[in-house]
Amino acid sequence: MENWINYLTVTLLTVALFGLILADSRRITVIAYGVVVLLLFSINIQFWSFGFALSKLLTGIMAMLILALTPTEETNVTSINPGTGRIFNIVSFGFCIILVLFTINRTSGFLAIELDQSIPALLILLCGFILLGISQESYRIIIGLLTVLIGFEVLYSAIEQSLLINGLLTAVELLIALVGSYLLTPINEGEEE
Amino acid sequence: MSAPLFWIVFPLLVSVGLLFLLQYPRVQKSTGIIISLLLSVAALFQPIGNVLRLGNLVLDIRPDLQFFGRSLYLDNGDRFVLAVIFMTLLIYYMLMDIKTIPAKFVPFSLGISGILVAALAVQPFLYAAVLIELAVLLMIIMVREKRVNQEKGIIRFLVYITLAMPFILFSGWILGGTQASPSEEGRLLGAAVTLIIGFALWLAVFPFHSWVPQLSVVIRPYLFGFIFSLLPVVILFIMVNYVSSLVWLRSASYLAPVLSSIGIIMIVTTGLWASVEKDIKRLLAYSVLLETGFSLIMISFKTEQGMVLMYHSLIPRILSLALLVYSLSILSSSGIVLTNEGVRGVIRRYPIATIGALIALFTISGFPLFASFPVRLELLRQLGSNSTSSAVWTIVGLTGFIYSVIRFFWEVTLPISDTWHMHERMTQVIIIIVVVTILILAGLIPQLIEGTIEPFISDLPLLR
């Protein structure tokens, strides 16, 4: 890595991603997602312009807030078995970390980006895929989708400099959060057809 | 005036305007019919690049429009798909029952069509991925209603389509980097793989198809029919346009077997699932997947005949799907549960709607006398001349689907009661009879459809 501080940042990010996978309430999910977005900003700012990195941070926080402020009936967001389910999730993400670490040089070479960006991006991407794969609850699926997108955005923005496409990707992320919030809003009994 | 301004910006502006008139569904429907008729007639008869004279007014229809440094480009090769998109819109507006279909359908469907045309027109191609995503997000708002337990199926739709976007963008980036040195085979293969995965997610190709039946269960058949009349067709056109623009991919030895195998797997799996399906809404979803499988096989021929066959198949495909969802909507809005048990003996209460649904399913199956029959026959002939086993597997899949259609036929015609009543309204009867007549005429005289698409063939992408 170019900067030694990023070892610490990536470690913290991994912990936050574990938190995101294991979260059993909306509050913990929102906190973990917020920490991921903030740590990603601290890495991105070293490679991108301040404005560009800030726009990604603001998008991530806005998406998180849109989902956090959505009124839902359920407070618990996970129905996974607290014992074996959690172990399965930890092991799954553990395998993903190993996969990233073993393939990172080749991946970074292919994409021609620094390890400082490629490692967190891939970890976030795979965490998002795990969330999409294991989640039954709509809230966690939307969070998983947004996690996949923020991971992909780091990789893609590092290789594709076009402002228009990056702006559109940001708009898509926000719209997904909005549509997710729209879908998650409970239907009042009086409104039900 | 430029063509993208007319076929993209204009419908988008009208759709925004219609959002302010949601409390006037009749105005919405009438406006939708007029706009879609105007746009489809213009696509059929007005060559792009020529001058349009309206009395003293002379309009030069230019093919391109610059937008934030990017180009939206529509030429005569796109007129056929423009006509298909806006004709589909016209059909659905004409079939729209303002009492049961939410008023937001007209503005959203018009906006979605504009964005899908933009996805076809945008250059470079990778922007199409983001535009399709935006169209899908609008589709989700359009289909969401005040009903519980709808979000699971819709979220699956969102997830699968969203996952396609990174793959398409990534392949676009790889190809952008390799244009200077096309000899990098590893990167080209990577681009091809990501591109195929992206299109497979978009087209709900096996094994990424599970969201289609799930979505069909939670949304209205009419809205499902609209989405799946437009989305797969536009994506197929984007795919054909893109593949034909890349010489290395068009001439790649693996392209035809991959497309053909995927198509056959889709047909076989769809046929098998349809044969054991008891939910008619899910059968509707399988009919869409079956059609996509056939389209992929036609593209895999990589011949002019194969591509013309694919374009030919679009008209019966859209008409039969529209008829099916319209007939099912009549049954559904009358409180009939759309399952094999629910529709038992329904022909004696809703004879015309039931006959409409049956004829639509017979058309999709490729029964003789109906519009898809000449297409299916020619496809099997061409497939059989290339590979007998492929043709046999396709027939196996088709047999499974036909079995489900025959079972539906058997269920709806069971003599549950002795009396016959016709509960359909006169307008519904007329609409169903007109569409059925077109489907039968197109089957008896296939030259009708051939004659319609013939003027466009020289400009269409043919993968030559």
XYZ file of C-alpha atoms in Angstrom:
657
model
C 0.000 0.000 0.000
C 1.098 3.544 -0.693
C 0.249 4.889 2.727
C 0.817 2.965 5.976
C -2.280 4.492 7.597
C -4.421 2.615 5.111
C -3.511 -0.692 6.793
C -5.364 0.623 9.825
C -8.219 2.000 7.720
C -8.684 -1.289 5.850
C -8.641 -3.212 9.146
C -11.318 -0.920 10.582
C -13.282 -1.210 7.354
C -13.186 -5.014 7.581
C -14.521 -4.818 11.142
C -17.306 -2.474 9.979
C -18.170 -4.888 7.151
C -18.382 -7.741 9.652
C -20.695 -5.469 11.657
C -22.826 -4.888 8.584
C -23.138 -8.613 7.918
C -23.882 -9.518 11.536
C -26.154 -6.565 12.366
C -29.458 -7.660 13.852
C -31.110 -4.266 14.104
C -31.615 -1.354 11.763
C -29.607 0.946 14.032
C -26.486 -1.225 13.933
C -26.870 -1.682 10.168
C -27.063 2.081 9.651
C -24.064 2.732 11.926
C -21.972 0.033 10.214
C -22.914 1.327 6.759
C -22.068 4.891 7.818
C -18.661 3.802 9.141
C -17.946 1.981 5.849
C -18.805 5.110 3.838
C -16.655 7.347 6.078
C -13.637 5.021 5.963
C -13.981 4.752 2.216
C -13.944 8.542 2.005
C -10.719 8.646 4.028
C -9.128 6.348 1.430
C -10.643 7.951 -1.668
C -9.527 11.434 -0.680
C -5.900 10.307 -1.037
C -6.417 9.434 -4.707
C -9.258 11.613 -5.980
C -9.967 15.310 -5.834
C -11.576 16.496 -2.600
C -14.811 17.449 -4.387
C -15.168 14.070 -6.092
C -14.488 12.085 -2.928
C -16.838 14.354 -0.981
C -19.626 13.844 -3.518
C -19.319 10.063 -3.058
C -19.377 10.489 0.721
C -22.447 12.707 0.612
C -24.237 10.301 -1.723
C -23.499 7.373 0.570
C -24.671 9.290 3.658
C -27.802 10.538 1.905
C -28.660 7.016 0.742
C -28.117 5.753 4.287
C -30.307 8.520 5.755
C -33.098 7.898 3.238
C -33.216 4.263 4.307
C -32.721 5.019 8.007
C -35.642 7.444 8.034
C -38.001 5.040 6.266
C -40.787 4.092 8.659
C -41.034 0.322 8.957
C -42.916 -2.001 11.265
C -39.981 -4.235 12.081
C -37.048 -3.159 14.232
C -35.170 -6.421 13.989
C -33.855 -6.750 10.460
C -32.512 -10.249 10.548
C -34.133 -13.604 10.988
C -30.896 -15.572 10.853
C -30.210 -18.132 13.521
C -28.090 -16.289 16.118
C -25.731 -19.244 16.510
C -25.035 -21.170 13.317
C -26.298 -18.387 11.059
C -23.773 -15.920 12.406
C -20.940 -18.428 12.195
C -21.884 -19.132 8.586
C -21.846 -15.400 7.780
C -18.489 -14.892 9.510
C -16.961 -17.859 7.685
C -18.400 -16.688 4.337
C -16.911 -13.236 4.677
C -13.682 -14.769 6.019
C -13.377 -16.776 2.811
C -14.028 -13.604 0.819
C -11.192 -11.813 2.656
C -8.858 -14.706 1.873
C -9.978 -14.653 -1.779
C -9.317 -10.915 -2.018
C -5.903 -11.160 -0.374
C -4.771 -14.026 -2.619
C -5.906 -12.409 -5.857
C -5.303 -8.752 -5.092
C -2.021 -8.298 -6.969
C -3.447 -9.737 -10.143
C -6.685 -7.769 -9.804
C -4.886 -4.503 -9.098
C -2.594 -5.131 -12.042
C -5.535 -5.789 -14.348
C -7.395 -2.686 -13.214
C -4.206 -0.605 -12.914
C -5.212 0.874 -9.546
C -3.497 1.034 -6.162
C -3.936 -1.667 -3.514
C -5.167 1.048 -1.138
C -8.324 1.378 -3.227
C -8.707 -2.078 -4.722
C -8.653 -4.005 -1.399
C -11.427 -1.990 0.302
C -13.468 -1.844 -2.901
C -13.351 -5.616 -3.385
C -14.082 -6.287 0.286
C -17.125 -4.000 0.153
C -18.253 -5.541 -3.140
C -18.065 -9.087 -1.769
C -19.723 -8.057 1.504
C -22.557 -6.637 -0.578
C -22.874 -9.894 -2.507
C -23.015 -11.852 0.775
C -25.746 -9.537 2.061
C -27.686 -10.009 -1.174
C -27.194 -13.761 -1.047
C -28.119 -14.446 2.582
C -30.684 -11.774 3.401
C -34.377 -12.517 3.542
C -35.460 -9.060 4.693
C -36.098 -6.350 2.125
C -34.214 -3.740 4.181
C -31.022 -5.765 4.259
C -31.337 -6.610 0.557
C -31.483 -2.903 -0.309
C -28.495 -2.238 1.980
C -26.691 -5.125 0.235
C -27.428 -3.640 -3.173
C -26.145 -0.233 -2.101
C -23.044 -1.873 -0.620
C -22.347 -3.629 -3.937
C -22.764 -0.321 -5.750
C -20.444 1.703 -3.493
C -17.802 -1.010 -3.817
C -18.178 -1.048 -7.587
C -18.130 2.760 -7.762
C -14.696 2.907 -6.105
C -13.291 0.473 -8.655
C -15.058 2.065 -11.595
C -14.362 5.682 -10.679
C -10.693 4.818 -10.322
C -10.543 3.462 -13.878
C -13.145 5.586 -15.680
C -12.648 9.310 -15.316
C -15.796 10.460 -17.116
C -17.681 12.839 -14.838
C -21.003 12.192 -16.583
C -20.959 8.438 -16.035
C -19.813 8.872 -12.434
C -22.531 11.454 -11.861
C -25.127 9.089 -13.316
C -23.868 6.274 -11.088
C -24.266 8.547 -8.086
C -27.792 9.406 -9.197
C -28.576 5.692 -9.590
C -27.343 5.012 -6.050
C -29.588 7.724 -4.627
C -32.557 6.596 -6.713
C -32.120 3.011 -5.531
C -32.190 4.247 -1.931
C -35.328 6.271 -2.715
C -37.060 3.382 -4.490
C -35.987 1.067 -1.666
C -37.469 3.459 0.861
C -40.667 3.658 -1.227
C -40.907 -0.135 -1.292
C -40.175 -0.513 2.414
C -42.762 2.005 3.551
C -45.518 -0.036 5.199
C -49.033 0.058 3.802
C -51.619 1.292 6.305
C -54.509 -1.117 6.722
C -56.956 1.533 5.536
C -54.960 1.980 2.325
C -54.741 -1.705 1.478
C -56.810 -2.727 -1.530
C -35.036 19.294 -35.380
C -33.219 16.130 -34.476
C -34.686 12.619 -34.289
C -33.652 12.097 -30.608
C -35.461 15.333 -29.734
C -38.628 13.926 -31.306
C -38.491 10.325 -30.027
C -36.720 10.857 -26.676
C -37.088 14.395 -25.328
C -40.664 14.934 -26.541
C -42.181 11.828 -24.797
C -40.162 12.628 -21.675
C -41.540 16.179 -21.562
C -45.092 14.937 -22.159
C -44.706 12.352 -19.388
C -43.579 15.055 -16.941
C -46.552 17.198 -17.971
C -48.965 14.285 -17.502
C -47.799 13.816 -13.918
C -49.759 16.985 -13.100
C -52.954 15.489 -14.550
C -53.130 12.270 -12.540
C -56.699 12.974 -11.432
C -57.908 12.938 -15.068
C -57.399 9.346 -16.266
C -59.407 9.858 -19.472
C -57.199 12.789 -20.470
C -54.142 10.688 -19.641
C -55.326 7.781 -21.792
C -56.329 9.991 -24.734
C -53.042 11.920 -24.617
C -51.112 8.657 -24.414
C -52.921 7.253 -27.459
C -52.376 10.422 -29.515
C -48.674 10.757 -28.618
C -47.836 7.078 -29.146
C -49.767 7.017 -32.436
C -47.930 10.117 -33.648
C -44.519 8.737 -32.671
C -45.138 5.283 -34.157
C -46.537 6.654 -37.441
C -43.549 9.009 -37.680
C -41.177 6.082 -37.068
C -42.903 4.019 -39.772
C -43.103 6.661 -42.497
C -40.578 9.446 -41.855
C -37.013 8.611 -42.958
C -34.423 10.070 -40.594
C -32.118 12.497 -42.371
C -34.872 13.656 -44.728
C -36.955 16.807 -44.625
C -40.500 16.716 -43.216
C -42.889 19.192 -44.862
C -46.043 20.146 -42.968
C -47.599 22.892 -45.097
C -45.254 25.859 -44.893
C -43.318 24.269 -42.038
C -40.163 22.431 -43.102
C -38.404 20.249 -40.519
C -34.994 18.743 -41.151
C -34.929 15.475 -39.155
C -31.250 15.153 -38.222
C -30.043 11.851 -36.705
C -28.016 13.170 -33.749
C -28.328 15.293 -30.640
C -25.411 16.379 -28.449
C -26.062 16.003 -24.721
C -23.432 16.913 -22.096
C -20.696 16.100 -24.576
C -22.250 12.720 -25.435
C -24.245 11.865 -28.511
C -27.748 10.476 -28.910
C -27.882 9.020 -32.405
C -30.932 7.566 -34.164
C -30.737 6.590 -37.819
C -32.975 4.684 -40.226
C -31.762 1.389 -38.740
C -33.527 2.371 -35.518
C -36.876 3.233 -37.100
C -38.141 -0.336 -36.856
C -37.464 -0.589 -33.126
C -38.898 2.909 -32.604
C -42.067 1.783 -34.368
C -42.152 -1.402 -32.252
C -41.714 0.552 -28.984
C -44.357 3.178 -29.701
C -46.774 0.659 -31.299
C -46.478 -1.409 -28.112
C -47.222 1.713 -26.114
C -50.218 2.429 -28.350
C -51.549 -1.123 -27.935
C -51.292 -0.938 -24.144
C -52.927 2.506 -23.993
C -55.790 1.204 -26.121
C -56.175 -1.841 -23.864
C -55.968 0.281 -20.716
C -58.992 0.075 -18.423
C -58.957 3.365 -16.534
C -61.036 1.858 -13.726
C -58.480 -0.780 -12.780
C -55.103 0.454 -14.054
C -53.511 3.227 -11.937
C -53.480 6.648 -13.626
C -49.715 6.912 -13.142
C -49.288 4.231 -15.832
C -49.500 6.704 -18.743
C -46.854 9.245 -17.639
C -44.510 6.572 -16.343
C -44.824 4.316 -19.399
C -44.203 7.277 -21.700
C -41.151 8.294 -19.663
C -39.875 4.713 -19.604
C -40.223 4.481 -23.398
C -38.291 7.727 -23.837
C -35.481 6.490 -21.594
C -35.364 3.100 -23.357
C -35.073 4.858 -26.721
C -32.268 6.948 -25.207
C -30.565 3.699 -24.140
C -30.731 2.531 -27.766
C -29.442 5.833 -29.096
C -26.713 6.791 -26.638
C -23.083 6.707 -27.691
C -20.842 5.378 -26.222
C -22.841 2.257 -25.493
C -21.907 1.938 -21.816
C -24.302 4.764 -20.905
C -27.111 2.431 -21.956
C -26.478 0.436 -18.764
C -27.265 3.430 -16.565
C -30.260 4.461 -18.682
C -31.765 0.955 -18.500
C -31.303 1.115 -14.730
C -33.153 4.443 -14.606
C -35.974 2.981 -16.726
C -36.232 0.002 -14.362
C -36.399 2.295 -11.327
C -39.320 4.095 -12.989
C -40.940 0.714 -13.747
C -40.754 -0.144 -10.056
C -42.519 3.086 -9.069
C -45.077 2.385 -11.806
C -45.945 -1.142 -10.616
C -45.905 -0.470 -6.863
C -49.419 -0.303 -5.451
C -51.000 -0.054 -2.043
C -50.891 -3.790 -1.567
C -48.955 -5.796 0.992
C -46.372 -8.484 0.183
C -45.477 -6.887 -3.107
C -41.969 -5.750 -2.274
C -40.208 -9.137 -2.306
C -40.819 -9.799 -6.000
C -40.130 -6.195 -6.967
C -36.878 -6.068 -4.991
C -35.669 -9.192 -6.792
C -36.379 -7.456 -10.097
C -34.394 -4.433 -8.891
C -31.480 -6.539 -7.645
C -31.038 -8.616 -10.805
C -31.304 -5.690 -13.192
C -29.016 -3.532 -11.032
C -26.382 -6.268 -10.916
C -26.253 -6.222 -14.717
C -25.134 -2.586 -14.732
C -21.623 -3.131 -13.268
C -20.964 -5.967 -15.718
C -21.976 -3.891 -18.739
C -20.020 -0.834 -17.541
C -17.003 -2.983 -16.831
C -17.070 -4.631 -20.257
C -17.383 -1.168 -21.799
C -14.284 -0.061 -19.915
C -12.274 -3.135 -20.986
C -13.309 -2.668 -24.605
C -12.475 1.039 -24.451
C -8.953 0.112 -23.375
C -8.495 -2.632 -25.939
C -9.680 -0.760 -29.000
C -6.140 0.436 -29.529
C -4.749 -3.091 -29.308
C -7.381 -5.687 -30.207
C -4.737 -8.412 -30.110
C -5.067 -8.707 -26.304
C -7.089 -11.912 -26.313
C -7.298 -12.247 -22.528
C -8.876 -8.829 -22.126
C -11.226 -9.394 -25.047
C -12.369 -12.664 -23.523
C -12.887 -10.864 -20.199
C -14.957 -8.227 -21.982
C -17.016 -10.911 -23.739
C -17.665 -12.808 -20.496
C -18.738 -9.691 -18.555
C -20.866 -8.575 -21.491
C -22.614 -11.964 -21.711
C -23.248 -12.010 -17.931
C -24.623 -8.458 -18.096
C -27.008 -9.269 -20.941
C -27.947 -12.575 -19.274
C -29.005 -10.679 -16.138
C -30.964 -8.155 -18.194
C -32.712 -10.802 -20.282
C -33.383 -13.098 -17.303
C -31.460 -15.883 -18.987
C -31.097 -19.155 -17.078
C -29.926 -19.261 -14.222
C -30.783 -15.570 -13.585
C -34.466 -15.983 -14.388
C -36.113 -16.649 -11.007
C -37.209 -13.035 -10.528
C -39.484 -13.069 -13.583
C -42.098 -15.547 -12.210
C -41.809 -13.906 -8.779
C -42.495 -10.484 -10.257
C -45.392 -11.788 -12.343
C -47.151 -13.011 -9.198
C -47.002 -9.700 -7.312
C -47.905 -7.189 -10.020
C -50.902 -6.795 -12.297
C -50.760 -8.944 -15.476
C -51.334 -5.809 -17.568
C -48.280 -4.021 -16.094
C -46.215 -7.201 -16.334
C -47.160 -7.509 -19.995
C -46.166 -3.917 -20.676
C -42.766 -4.274 -18.996
C -41.988 -7.530 -20.747
C -43.188 -6.327 -24.118
C -40.672 -3.496 -24.008
C -37.688 -4.396 -21.834
C -36.493 -7.672 -23.451
C -37.146 -6.309 -26.954
C -35.102 -3.150 -26.352
C -32.319 -5.144 -24.700
C -32.242 -7.588 -27.625
C -31.903 -4.641 -30.009
C -29.138 -3.087 -27.908
C -27.385 -6.458 -27.882
C -27.670 -6.956 -31.644
C -26.567 -3.371 -32.335
C -23.591 -3.726 -30.041
C -22.503 -7.158 -31.222
C -22.766 -6.099 -34.861
C -20.569 -3.065 -34.140
C -17.765 -5.241 -32.708
C -16.123 -7.225 -35.482
C -14.074 -9.426 -33.115
C -17.162 -10.433 -31.115
C -19.365 -10.891 -34.177
C -16.797 -13.197 -35.730
C -15.855 -14.986 -32.476
C -16.238 -18.751 -32.878
C -17.806 -19.143 -29.430
C -20.612 -16.590 -29.854
C -23.065 -18.725 -31.855
C -22.741 -21.906 -29.701
C -23.011 -19.874 -26.483
C -26.147 -18.007 -27.609
C -27.698 -21.141 -29.072
C -26.996 -23.235 -25.961
C -28.364 -20.522 -23.647
C -31.481 -20.233 -25.795
C -32.070 -23.990 -25.815
C -31.482 -24.272 -22.053
C -34.002 -21.455 -21.539
C -36.603 -23.178 -23.691
C -36.099 -26.601 -22.067
C -36.126 -25.324 -18.472
C -39.050 -22.995 -19.141
C -41.001 -25.820 -20.773
C -40.340 -28.163 -17.856
C -41.353 -25.597 -15.213
C -44.396 -24.517 -17.184
C -45.538 -28.141 -17.462
C -45.856 -28.407 -13.655
C -47.050 -24.843 -13.009
C -50.481 -24.275 -11.508
C -50.360 -20.488 -11.298
C -51.439 -18.794 -14.536
C -49.493 -15.616 -13.687
C -46.302 -17.643 -13.493
C -47.206 -19.287 -16.800
C -47.324 -15.760 -18.197
C -43.751 -15.263 -16.975
C -42.639 -18.540 -18.558
C -44.151 -17.475 -21.869
C -41.884 -14.399 -21.795
C -38.824 -16.521 -20.991
C -39.731 -18.955 -23.779
C -39.890 -16.115 -26.301
C -36.510 -14.790 -25.133
C -35.014 -18.260 -25.577
C -36.294 -18.411 -29.152
C -34.947 -14.916 -29.877
C -31.473 -15.922 -28.658
C -31.496 -18.974 -30.941
C -32.491 -16.797 -33.909
C -29.646 -14.363 -33.158
C -27.229 -17.293 -32.785
C -27.734 -18.230 -36.465
C -25.752 -15.061 -37.322
C -27.395 -15.062 -40.741
C -29.655 -12.585 -42.456
C -32.511 -15.133 -42.381
C -32.059 -15.675 -38.644
C -32.130 -11.963 -37.875
C -35.110 -11.293 -40.145
C -36.870 -14.167 -38.388
C -36.128 -12.521 -35.039
C -37.566 -9.196 -36.221
C -40.548 -11.043 -37.697
C -41.197 -12.828 -34.364
C -41.487 -9.547 -32.428
C -44.897 -8.620 -33.824
C -46.741 -11.861 -32.849
C -44.784 -11.876 -29.586
C -45.992 -8.420 -28.531
C -49.539 -8.919 -29.806
C -50.014 -12.317 -28.158
C -48.581 -11.101 -24.839
C -50.862 -8.047 -24.932
C -53.876 -10.267 -25.667
C -52.922 -12.679 -22.893
C -52.491 -9.994 -20.227
C -55.657 -8.208 -21.362
C -57.730 -11.394 -21.135
C -56.188 -12.336 -17.786
C -56.828 -8.795 -16.495
C -60.525 -9.171 -17.333
C -60.659 -12.451 -15.415
C -58.583 -11.117 -12.525
C -60.609 -7.906 -12.115
C -63.751 -10.056 -11.922
C -62.395 -11.731 -8.806
C -61.230 -14.938 -10.491
C -58.066 -16.340 -8.933
C -55.543 -16.960 -11.699
C -54.670 -20.549 -10.838
C -55.675 -23.820 -12.488
C -58.327 -24.321 -9.813
C -59.521 -20.729 -9.962
C -60.116 -20.722 -13.722
C -61.932 -24.073 -13.761
C -64.947 -23.862 -16.081
C -64.503 -20.119 -16.540
C -65.236 -20.292 -20.275
C -68.958 -20.491 -19.455
C -68.845 -17.183 -17.561
C -66.205 -15.267 -19.563
C -66.129 -16.964 -22.979
C -64.450 -14.207 -24.979
C -61.735 -13.426 -22.396
C -61.021 -17.147 -22.022
C -60.816 -17.632 -25.788
C -58.504 -14.596 -25.944
C -56.177 -16.110 -23.324
C -56.254 -19.503 -25.054
C -55.464 -18.087 -28.486
C -52.647 -15.970 -27.036
C -51.148 -19.077 -25.409
C -51.601 -21.112 -28.595
C -49.822 -18.353 -30.518
C -46.916 -18.276 -28.053
C -46.674 -22.090 -28.294
C -46.455 -21.835 -32.083
C -49.645 -23.760 -32.882
C -50.547 -24.040 -36.580
C -52.859 -21.307 -37.931
C -51.530 -18.719 -35.472
C -49.046 -15.895 -36.037
C -45.978 -17.523 -34.454
C -46.329 -20.785 -36.357
C -44.372 -19.731 -39.500
C -41.579 -18.331 -37.291
C -41.323 -21.435 -35.107
C -41.398 -23.731 -38.144
C -38.627 -21.837 -39.936
C -36.582 -21.667 -36.721
C -36.816 -25.420 -36.193
C -35.913 -26.016 -39.841
C -32.802 -23.819 -39.611
C -31.867 -25.228 -36.207
C -32.326 -28.790 -37.442
C -30.082 -28.176 -40.439
C -27.319 -26.979 -38.066
C -27.755 -29.513 -35.264
C -30.431 -32.196 -34.943
C -29.963 -32.568 -31.191
C -30.554 -28.821 -30.682
C -33.816 -29.059 -32.606
C -34.871 -32.109 -30.581
C -34.176 -30.342 -27.262
C -36.067 -27.279 -28.443
C -39.057 -29.471 -29.315
C -38.809 -31.107 -25.856
C -39.001 -27.661 -24.185
C -41.803 -26.532 -26.439
C -43.718 -29.740 -25.693
C -43.582 -28.953 -21.965
C -45.038 -25.512 -22.612
C -47.700 -26.893 -24.958
C -48.636 -29.428 -22.270
C -49.268 -26.574 -19.800
C -51.371 -24.740 -22.402
C -53.442 -27.870 -23.089
C -53.954 -28.328 -19.334
C -55.126 -24.700 -19.100
C -57.469 -25.383 -22.030
C -58.807 -28.474 -20.252
C -59.335 -26.617 -16.940
C -61.140 -23.599 -18.411
C -63.456 -25.733 -20.523
C -64.557 -28.087 -17.711
C -68.392 -28.163 -17.621
C -68.770 -26.884 -14.038
C -72.176 -25.330 -14.717
C -74.813 -25.917 -17.391
C -75.503 -22.314 -18.251
C -73.493 -19.940 -20.413
C -73.217 -16.215 -19.623
C -71.102 -13.520 -21.236
C -69.918 -11.068 -18.561
C -67.467 -9.141 -20.743
C -68.264 -5.591 -21.843
C -68.844 -4.921 -25.550
C -65.581 -2.901 -25.881
C -63.651 -5.812 -24.363
C -65.295 -8.244 -26.786
C -64.446 -6.047 -29.783
C -60.814 -5.566 -28.700
C -60.274 -9.302 -28.156
C -61.913 -10.224 -31.473
C -59.778 -7.679 -33.361
C -56.492 -8.924 -31.844
C -57.474 -12.580 -32.332
C -58.311 -11.860 -35.986
C -54.917 -10.202 -36.510
C -53.123 -13.172 -34.917
C -55.014 -15.677 -37.079
C -54.579 -13.611 -40.252
C -50.842 -13.253 -39.554
C -50.671 -17.042 -39.200
C -52.629 -17.753 -42.365
C -50.909 -15.048 -44.410
C -47.376 -14.584 -42.977
C -46.593 -12.221 -45.865
C -48.570 -9.588 -43.960
C -45.849 -9.268 -41.309
C -43.053 -9.809 -43.817
C -44.469 -6.955 -45.881
C -44.543 -4.709 -42.811
C -40.891 -5.242 -41.886
C -39.494 -5.510 -45.437
C -38.917 -1.749 -45.959
C -36.735 -1.659 -42.828
C -34.609 -4.766 -43.412
C -31.882 -3.110 -45.463
C -31.149 -0.720 -42.563
C -31.455 -3.173 -39.671
C -28.366 -4.731 -38.027
C -28.061 -8.229 -39.516
C -24.790 -9.465 -37.940
C -23.310 -9.924 -41.398
